[in-house]
Short mmCIF file of C-alpha atoms and ligand atoms in Angstrom, two decimals:
data_model
loop_
_atom_site.label_atom_id
_atom_site.label_comp_id
_atom_site.label_asym_id
_atom_site.label_seq_id
_atom_site.Cartn_x
_atom_site.Cartn_y
_atom_site.Cartn_z
CA MET A 249 64.14 62.39 -24.15
CA PRO A 250 62.08 59.32 -25.05
CA SER A 251 59.70 57.87 -22.73
CA ALA A 252 59.25 54.40 -22.08
CA ALA A 253 56.05 52.98 -22.95
CA LEU A 254 54.68 49.35 -22.20
CA ILE A 255 53.60 48.35 -25.63
CA SER A 256 52.66 44.82 -24.85
CA VAL A 257 52.07 42.49 -21.67
CA ALA A 258 51.45 38.63 -21.43
CA SER A 259 51.79 35.74 -18.89
CA TRP A 260 51.91 32.17 -19.01
CA LEU A 261 50.69 29.72 -15.99
CA PRO A 262 51.23 25.92 -15.70
CA GLU A 263 48.34 23.65 -16.28
CA ALA A 264 48.64 21.56 -13.10
CA ARG A 265 46.38 22.99 -9.97
CA LEU A 266 47.31 22.54 -6.26
CA THR A 267 44.06 23.20 -4.66
CA ASN A 268 43.09 24.21 -1.07
CA ALA A 269 41.66 20.35 -0.85
CA ASP A 270 44.81 18.97 -2.01
CA LEU A 271 46.85 20.95 0.68
CA GLU A 272 44.35 19.57 3.34
CA GLN A 273 45.96 16.05 2.37
CA LEU A 274 49.67 17.53 3.04
CA VAL A 275 49.32 19.57 6.14
CA ASP A 276 47.09 20.26 8.87
CA THR A 277 45.05 23.12 7.53
CA SER A 278 41.68 23.61 6.08
CA ASP A 279 39.95 25.46 2.88
CA GLU A 280 38.23 27.72 5.09
CA TRP A 281 41.59 28.89 6.99
CA ILE A 282 43.40 29.58 3.59
CA ARG A 283 40.77 31.47 1.94
CA SER A 284 39.62 33.82 5.10
CA ARG A 285 43.36 34.27 5.96
CA THR A 286 44.49 34.79 2.22
CA GLY A 287 41.92 34.90 -0.42
CA ILE A 288 43.68 31.91 -2.06
CA ALA A 289 41.81 28.86 -3.67
CA GLU A 290 44.50 27.11 -5.84
CA ARG A 291 47.86 27.77 -7.35
CA ARG A 292 49.75 26.59 -10.55
CA ILE A 293 52.53 24.30 -10.27
CA ALA A 294 55.13 23.66 -12.80
CA ALA A 295 55.40 20.50 -14.94
CA PRO A 296 58.38 18.33 -13.90
CA GLY A 297 61.07 19.19 -16.03
CA ASP A 298 59.95 22.70 -16.63
CA ALA A 299 62.32 25.41 -15.16
CA THR A 300 61.99 29.12 -14.36
CA SER A 301 63.52 29.91 -18.00
CA ASP A 302 60.61 27.67 -19.80
CA LEU A 303 57.69 29.46 -18.07
CA ALA A 304 59.68 32.97 -18.65
CA ALA A 305 60.10 32.07 -22.42
CA ARG A 306 56.85 31.13 -23.02
CA ALA A 307 55.50 34.55 -21.35
CA GLY A 308 58.07 36.56 -23.43
CA ALA A 309 57.15 34.99 -26.54
CA ILE A 310 53.76 36.03 -26.23
CA ALA A 311 54.79 39.54 -25.26
CA LEU A 312 56.92 39.75 -28.40
CA ASP A 313 54.24 38.71 -30.50
CA ARG A 314 51.55 40.91 -29.12
CA ALA A 315 54.14 43.85 -29.36
CA GLY A 316 54.85 42.88 -33.03
CA VAL A 317 58.64 43.20 -32.46
CA GLN A 318 61.10 40.91 -33.91
CA PRO A 319 63.74 38.95 -31.76
CA ALA A 320 66.57 40.69 -33.45
CA ASP A 321 65.02 43.97 -32.45
CA VAL A 322 64.84 43.40 -28.75
CA ASP A 323 67.96 45.23 -27.53
CA LEU A 324 68.02 43.82 -23.86
CA LEU A 325 66.15 41.07 -21.63
CA ILE A 326 65.91 41.40 -17.91
CA VAL A 327 64.44 38.38 -16.08
CA ALA A 328 63.24 39.12 -12.40
CA THR A 329 63.45 36.14 -10.31
CA SER A 330 64.47 34.15 -7.18
CA THR A 331 64.17 31.01 -8.14
CA PRO A 332 66.62 30.68 -11.07
CA ASP A 333 67.21 27.47 -13.06
CA MET A 334 70.54 27.22 -11.59
CA VAL A 335 73.33 29.26 -9.80
CA PHE A 336 74.63 30.29 -13.51
CA PRO A 337 74.36 30.94 -16.10
CA SER A 338 71.43 33.25 -15.45
CA THR A 339 67.82 32.47 -16.29
CA ALA A 340 67.83 35.29 -18.69
CA CYS A 341 70.38 33.78 -20.73
CA LEU A 342 68.77 30.39 -21.07
CA ALA A 343 65.24 32.04 -21.74
CA GLN A 344 67.28 34.45 -24.10
CA ALA A 345 68.12 31.43 -26.17
CA LYS A 346 64.58 29.52 -26.19
CA MET A 347 63.10 32.99 -27.44
CA GLY A 348 65.68 33.16 -30.25
CA LEU A 349 66.89 36.46 -28.98
CA THR A 350 70.46 37.87 -29.53
CA CYS A 351 70.55 40.81 -26.88
CA PRO A 352 72.40 41.12 -23.65
CA ALA A 353 70.43 39.13 -20.88
CA TYR A 354 70.43 39.27 -17.05
CA ASP A 355 68.88 38.24 -13.89
CA LEU A 356 67.77 40.79 -11.58
CA ASN A 357 66.93 39.54 -7.78
CA ALA A 358 64.56 41.67 -5.88
CA ALA A 359 62.37 38.86 -4.86
CA CYS A 360 58.48 39.91 -5.30
CA THR A 361 59.66 43.29 -5.98
CA GLY A 362 61.86 42.25 -9.04
CA PHE A 363 59.37 43.27 -11.60
CA ILE A 364 59.14 46.74 -10.22
CA TYR A 365 62.83 46.93 -10.22
CA ALA A 366 63.13 45.74 -13.70
CA ILE A 367 60.83 48.33 -15.06
CA GLU A 368 63.29 51.03 -13.31
CA MET A 369 66.11 49.67 -14.99
CA ALA A 370 64.57 49.25 -18.32
CA THR A 371 62.76 52.77 -18.06
CA ALA A 372 66.48 54.18 -17.53
CA MET A 373 68.20 52.51 -20.27
CA ILE A 374 65.35 53.85 -22.38
CA GLU A 375 65.12 57.43 -21.37
CA SER A 376 69.03 57.75 -21.53
CA GLY A 377 68.82 56.33 -25.44
CA ARG A 378 71.14 53.41 -24.47
CA ALA A 379 68.22 50.97 -25.73
CA ARG A 380 65.30 51.45 -27.70
CA THR A 381 63.36 47.92 -26.86
CA ILE A 382 63.75 46.15 -23.71
CA MET A 383 61.59 42.91 -22.72
CA VAL A 384 61.17 42.44 -18.92
CA ILE A 385 60.06 38.89 -17.67
CA GLY A 386 58.89 38.42 -13.86
CA ALA A 387 59.27 34.38 -13.58
CA ASP A 388 59.27 32.03 -10.50
CA VAL A 389 58.96 28.50 -9.91
CA LEU A 390 58.45 29.10 -6.15
CA SER A 391 57.31 25.18 -5.84
CA SER A 392 60.92 24.74 -6.25
CA ILE A 393 61.72 26.01 -2.81
CA VAL A 394 58.57 25.40 -0.88
CA ASP A 395 58.45 23.11 2.02
CA TYR A 396 55.29 21.30 1.55
CA THR A 397 55.21 20.16 5.20
CA ASP A 398 55.42 23.99 6.54
CA ARG A 399 51.71 24.84 6.74
CA SER A 400 52.61 28.67 7.20
CA THR A 401 54.18 28.98 3.57
CA CYS A 402 52.86 26.02 1.36
CA ILE A 403 49.79 27.48 1.17
CA LEU A 404 50.47 30.60 -0.46
CA PHE A 405 52.97 30.08 -3.53
CA GLY A 406 52.78 29.21 -7.07
CA ASP A 407 54.58 29.11 -10.26
CA GLY A 408 54.08 31.64 -13.31
CA ALA A 409 55.41 34.24 -15.59
CA GLY A 410 54.66 37.32 -16.99
CA ALA A 411 56.20 39.49 -19.50
CA VAL A 412 56.17 43.14 -20.76
CA VAL A 413 57.79 44.87 -23.88
CA LEU A 414 58.75 48.55 -23.21
CA GLN A 415 59.86 50.60 -26.24
CA ALA A 416 61.19 54.31 -26.85
CA SER A 417 57.76 56.38 -27.36
CA GLU A 418 57.10 60.24 -27.60
CA GLU A 419 54.05 59.55 -25.56
CA PRO A 420 54.47 59.40 -21.93
CA GLY A 421 54.48 55.78 -20.72
CA VAL A 422 56.61 54.91 -17.42
CA LEU A 423 55.76 58.46 -15.69
CA SER A 424 57.61 57.54 -12.25
CA VAL A 425 59.12 54.73 -10.35
CA HIS A 426 60.24 54.84 -6.53
CA LEU A 427 62.17 51.94 -5.10
CA GLY A 428 63.00 50.97 -1.60
CA ALA A 429 65.05 48.42 0.51
CA ASP A 430 65.61 47.60 4.18
CA GLY A 431 68.33 44.78 4.44
CA THR A 432 67.72 44.94 8.44
CA GLY A 433 64.82 42.59 7.46
CA ALA A 434 66.37 40.11 5.32
CA ASP A 435 65.96 37.50 7.95
CA LEU A 436 62.19 37.69 7.79
CA LEU A 437 61.73 36.04 4.51
CA TYR A 438 64.92 33.96 3.02
CA VAL A 439 66.24 30.63 2.19
CA PRO A 440 69.05 29.81 4.77
CA ALA A 441 71.18 27.19 2.81
CA GLY A 442 72.24 26.79 -0.82
CA GLY A 443 74.20 30.10 -1.19
CA SER A 444 77.75 31.07 -0.30
CA ALA A 445 76.83 31.85 3.32
CA ALA A 446 75.79 28.23 3.49
CA PRO A 447 76.45 25.72 0.93
CA VAL A 448 74.29 22.66 0.97
CA THR A 449 75.35 19.89 3.12
CA PRO A 450 73.56 16.97 3.94
CA GLU A 451 72.95 18.31 7.26
CA ASN A 452 71.14 21.38 6.26
CA LEU A 453 69.40 19.64 3.65
CA ALA A 454 68.00 17.27 6.30
CA ALA A 455 66.93 20.35 8.29
CA GLY A 456 64.79 21.83 5.44
CA ASP A 457 67.24 24.64 5.20
CA THR A 458 67.07 24.90 1.38
CA TYR A 459 63.33 25.93 1.65
CA LEU A 460 61.75 29.13 2.10
CA LYS A 461 61.32 30.37 5.48
CA MET A 462 59.22 33.35 6.64
CA ASN A 463 57.87 35.44 9.26
CA GLY A 464 54.51 35.88 7.96
CA ASN A 465 53.15 38.41 10.85
CA GLU A 466 56.21 40.59 10.18
CA VAL A 467 55.82 40.71 6.37
CA PHE A 468 52.43 41.34 6.37
CA LYS A 469 52.98 44.27 8.88
CA PHE A 470 56.03 45.47 6.64
CA ALA A 471 53.77 45.52 3.30
CA VAL A 472 50.83 47.25 5.00
CA ARG A 473 53.14 49.94 6.22
CA ALA A 474 55.67 50.49 3.14
CA ILE A 475 53.37 50.15 0.31
CA PRO A 476 50.76 53.15 0.77
CA GLY A 477 53.76 55.38 1.29
CA VAL A 478 55.92 54.29 -1.60
CA THR A 479 52.75 54.37 -4.01
CA LYS A 480 52.22 57.96 -2.66
CA GLN A 481 55.77 58.96 -3.32
CA ALA A 482 55.66 57.65 -6.95
CA LEU A 483 52.40 59.29 -7.64
CA ALA A 484 53.91 62.67 -6.30
CA ASP A 485 56.92 62.15 -8.50
CA SER A 486 54.46 62.22 -11.55
CA GLY A 487 52.36 65.21 -9.94
CA LEU A 488 49.60 62.62 -9.40
CA THR A 489 47.50 61.67 -6.42
CA THR A 490 45.57 58.54 -5.58
CA ASP A 491 42.59 60.16 -7.40
CA ASP A 492 44.39 59.75 -10.67
CA VAL A 493 44.76 56.12 -10.81
CA ASP A 494 42.37 54.21 -12.62
CA TRP A 495 44.09 50.62 -11.75
CA LEU A 496 46.00 49.50 -8.52
CA VAL A 497 48.08 46.39 -9.67
CA PRO A 498 49.71 45.06 -6.44
CA HIS A 499 52.01 42.18 -5.89
CA GLN A 500 49.39 39.45 -5.22
CA ALA A 501 50.65 38.20 -1.72
CA ASN A 502 47.61 37.87 0.40
CA GLN A 503 43.99 39.52 -0.12
CA ARG A 504 44.00 40.91 2.98
CA ILE A 505 47.30 42.95 2.33
CA THR A 506 45.93 44.12 -0.82
CA ASP A 507 42.77 45.22 0.81
CA THR A 508 44.31 47.19 3.62
CA VAL A 509 46.74 48.76 1.24
CA ALA A 510 43.76 49.82 -1.10
CA GLN A 511 42.11 51.06 2.18
CA ARG A 512 44.86 53.12 3.03
CA LEU A 513 45.35 54.48 -0.22
CA GLY A 514 41.57 55.55 -0.52
CA ILE A 515 41.36 53.29 -3.74
CA ALA A 516 38.08 51.80 -4.26
CA HIS A 517 37.81 47.88 -4.49
CA GLU A 518 36.65 48.35 -8.26
CA ARG A 519 39.90 49.72 -9.19
CA VAL A 520 42.03 46.93 -7.61
CA VAL A 521 43.34 44.40 -9.86
CA CYS A 522 42.77 40.98 -7.83
CA ARG A 523 44.43 37.43 -9.27
CA ILE A 524 45.36 35.90 -5.91
CA GLU A 525 42.25 33.60 -5.67
CA ASP A 526 43.26 31.36 -8.57
CA ILE A 527 47.02 31.36 -8.69
CA GLY A 528 48.28 32.39 -5.12
CA ASN A 529 51.60 34.39 -4.57
CA THR A 530 53.75 33.99 -7.93
CA SER A 531 56.29 36.30 -6.60
CA ALA A 532 58.30 38.51 -9.25
CA ALA A 533 55.60 37.12 -11.98
CA SER A 534 52.36 38.38 -9.92
CA ILE A 535 52.34 41.83 -11.23
CA PRO A 536 52.73 41.34 -15.00
CA ILE A 537 50.34 38.16 -14.34
CA ALA A 538 47.67 40.52 -12.71
CA LEU A 539 48.27 43.11 -15.40
CA ASP A 540 47.87 40.82 -18.35
CA SER A 541 44.52 39.60 -16.81
CA LEU A 542 43.25 43.44 -16.90
CA TYR A 543 44.32 43.51 -20.58
CA ARG A 544 43.09 40.22 -21.67
CA ASP A 545 39.62 41.26 -20.04
CA GLY A 546 39.34 44.30 -22.07
CA ARG A 547 39.32 46.79 -18.86
CA LEU A 548 42.51 48.55 -19.80
CA ARG A 549 42.11 51.33 -22.10
CA ALA A 550 44.58 53.77 -23.48
CA GLY A 551 45.34 56.89 -21.08
CA ASN A 552 44.72 54.33 -17.91
CA ILE A 553 47.04 55.50 -15.14
CA LEU A 554 48.49 52.25 -13.34
CA ALA A 555 50.09 51.86 -9.99
CA LEU A 556 52.00 48.84 -10.11
CA VAL A 557 53.09 48.22 -6.47
CA GLY A 558 55.43 45.41 -5.03
CA PHE A 559 57.01 44.03 -1.84
CA GLY A 560 58.76 41.21 -0.66
CA ALA A 561 62.09 39.61 0.68
CA GLY A 562 65.16 41.93 1.21
CA LEU A 563 63.19 43.60 2.48
CA THR A 564 62.32 45.49 -1.05
CA TYR A 565 59.30 47.58 -1.98
CA GLY A 566 58.52 49.89 -5.09
CA ALA A 567 56.12 51.24 -7.13
CA ALA A 568 55.83 52.17 -10.91
CA ILE A 569 53.46 54.77 -12.11
CA VAL A 570 52.50 53.87 -15.95
CA ARG A 571 50.24 55.49 -18.26
CA TRP A 572 48.93 52.75 -20.39
CA THR A 573 49.18 53.63 -24.38
CA ARG A 574 48.25 50.77 -26.05
CA GLU A 575 45.06 51.12 -28.03
CA ASP A 576 43.47 47.82 -27.93
O1 LIG B 75 55.56 37.79 -1.23
C1 LIG B 75 55.67 38.57 -0.08
C2 LIG B 75 55.63 37.40 0.99
N1 LIG B 75 54.79 36.95 1.76
C3 LIG B 75 53.50 37.68 2.41
O2 LIG B 75 53.29 38.76 2.12
C4 LIG B 75 52.98 37.15 3.40
C5 LIG B 75 52.48 37.85 4.58
N2 LIG B 75 51.83 37.06 5.55
C6 LIG B 75 50.69 36.47 5.52
O3 LIG B 75 50.21 36.41 4.33
C7 LIG B 75 50.08 35.93 6.57
O4 LIG B 75 51.11 36.32 7.79
C8 LIG B 75 49.98 34.30 6.65
C9 LIG B 75 48.71 33.99 5.80
C10 LIG B 75 51.39 34.08 6.20
C11 LIG B 75 49.53 34.10 8.30
O5 LIG B 75 48.32 34.45 8.40
P1 LIG B 75 48.15 34.97 9.80
O6 LIG B 75 46.68 35.63 9.91
O7 LIG B 75 49.42 36.10 9.88
O8 LIG B 75 48.37 34.37 10.67
P2 LIG B 75 49.57 33.83 11.95
O9 LIG B 75 50.63 33.39 11.21
O10 LIG B 75 49.24 34.59 12.89
O11 LIG B 75 48.66 32.26 12.63
C12 LIG B 75 47.49 32.34 13.24
C13 LIG B 75 47.16 30.90 13.53
C14 LIG B 75 48.39 30.40 14.57
O12 LIG B 75 47.66 29.42 15.42
P3 LIG B 75 47.93 29.76 16.69
O13 LIG B 75 49.13 29.91 17.16
O14 LIG B 75 46.99 31.01 17.09
O15 LIG B 75 47.38 28.41 17.47
C15 LIG B 75 49.35 29.29 13.25
O16 LIG B 75 49.82 28.22 13.71
O17 LIG B 75 47.04 30.25 12.55
C16 LIG B 75 47.98 29.04 12.65
N3 LIG B 75 48.09 28.63 10.89
C17 LIG B 75 47.24 27.79 10.27
N4 LIG B 75 45.94 27.32 10.77
C18 LIG B 75 45.59 26.59 9.60
C19 LIG B 75 49.25 29.19 10.52
N5 LIG B 75 49.01 28.61 9.32
C20 LIG B 75 48.03 27.98 9.00
C21 LIG B 75 47.42 27.05 8.02
N6 LIG B 75 46.11 26.46 8.39
N7 LIG B 75 47.83 26.99 6.87
#
């Protein structure tokens, strides 16, 4: 059975920055509060007219180039997002056209865990022999659903995209993936209106119900409870322990969550990839963006064991244990 190896990673971030000083002008907050409670200093915001598929296609094109793969050789495109360009067609179809791909394409919504869920889908397709080369993109334009009058959420989120190309390989790549979901926590992080449960009306629009709502405290507690367990489970599935992890690449939601998770796993700070300070929480994009930072910094070595871990709305959570195989 072939393994699924990550043969490239890339990311794309918008130019525009929304700093803590900017947010001080919008809501009753302070740079000191935001930095100390979240670790965030600034976020990137998509340019007017740029949709999720635009960010996705730009990250995807770089990943394709770095992989040395021709568009015609991609067998499947999965875009993990919870801020699609529109209800349909899928953001994946729109990004597929922008990248000149010709393969099947679909969206996957597991919110901030979407990238890990998509890695699981891609790995299963490659291991089963149904596909040889798959592109997975995590992309979100959270600024399109953030209420910039709500200080408890608007300080967290930013826009961005990250992409990987997976390919069938004789060398072990994705070693194991462990996923979870608990739909009883759906109301802890959600967008009340705009779906079939509550189509947009003048009333719910005026009430701000088309914006993201979050019970931050409960999501925080869920994350620090669920993530260490699912990471250990995924490691155990590969016969590994936390001692084997070279890099913990967590979803970048809050530096305090990352620190608590790393501490509970017994993984030293130097082995944790932190990218939240200058990009905030980019949802499904945050893990591949962090992975790309590691790659571009030259810190990623062939043979390194990565624990990619995510959590988010759903509630969803998951961990993927990956052996990095690229030599440069
Ligand atoms: O991608 C996954 C999704 N999201 C997450 O992972 C988010 C998880 N949760 C969090 O990151 C944190 O819960 C937050 C950053 C959202 C909030 O931090 P917290 O330490 O849990 O604060 P809190 O909600 O307990 O609020 C403490 C105080 C409150 O004031 P009182 O009631 O103590 O007087 C809030 O009203 O801080 C106040 N507060 C703020 N103050 C200044 C809340 N937001 C702000 C703000 N600036 N932006």
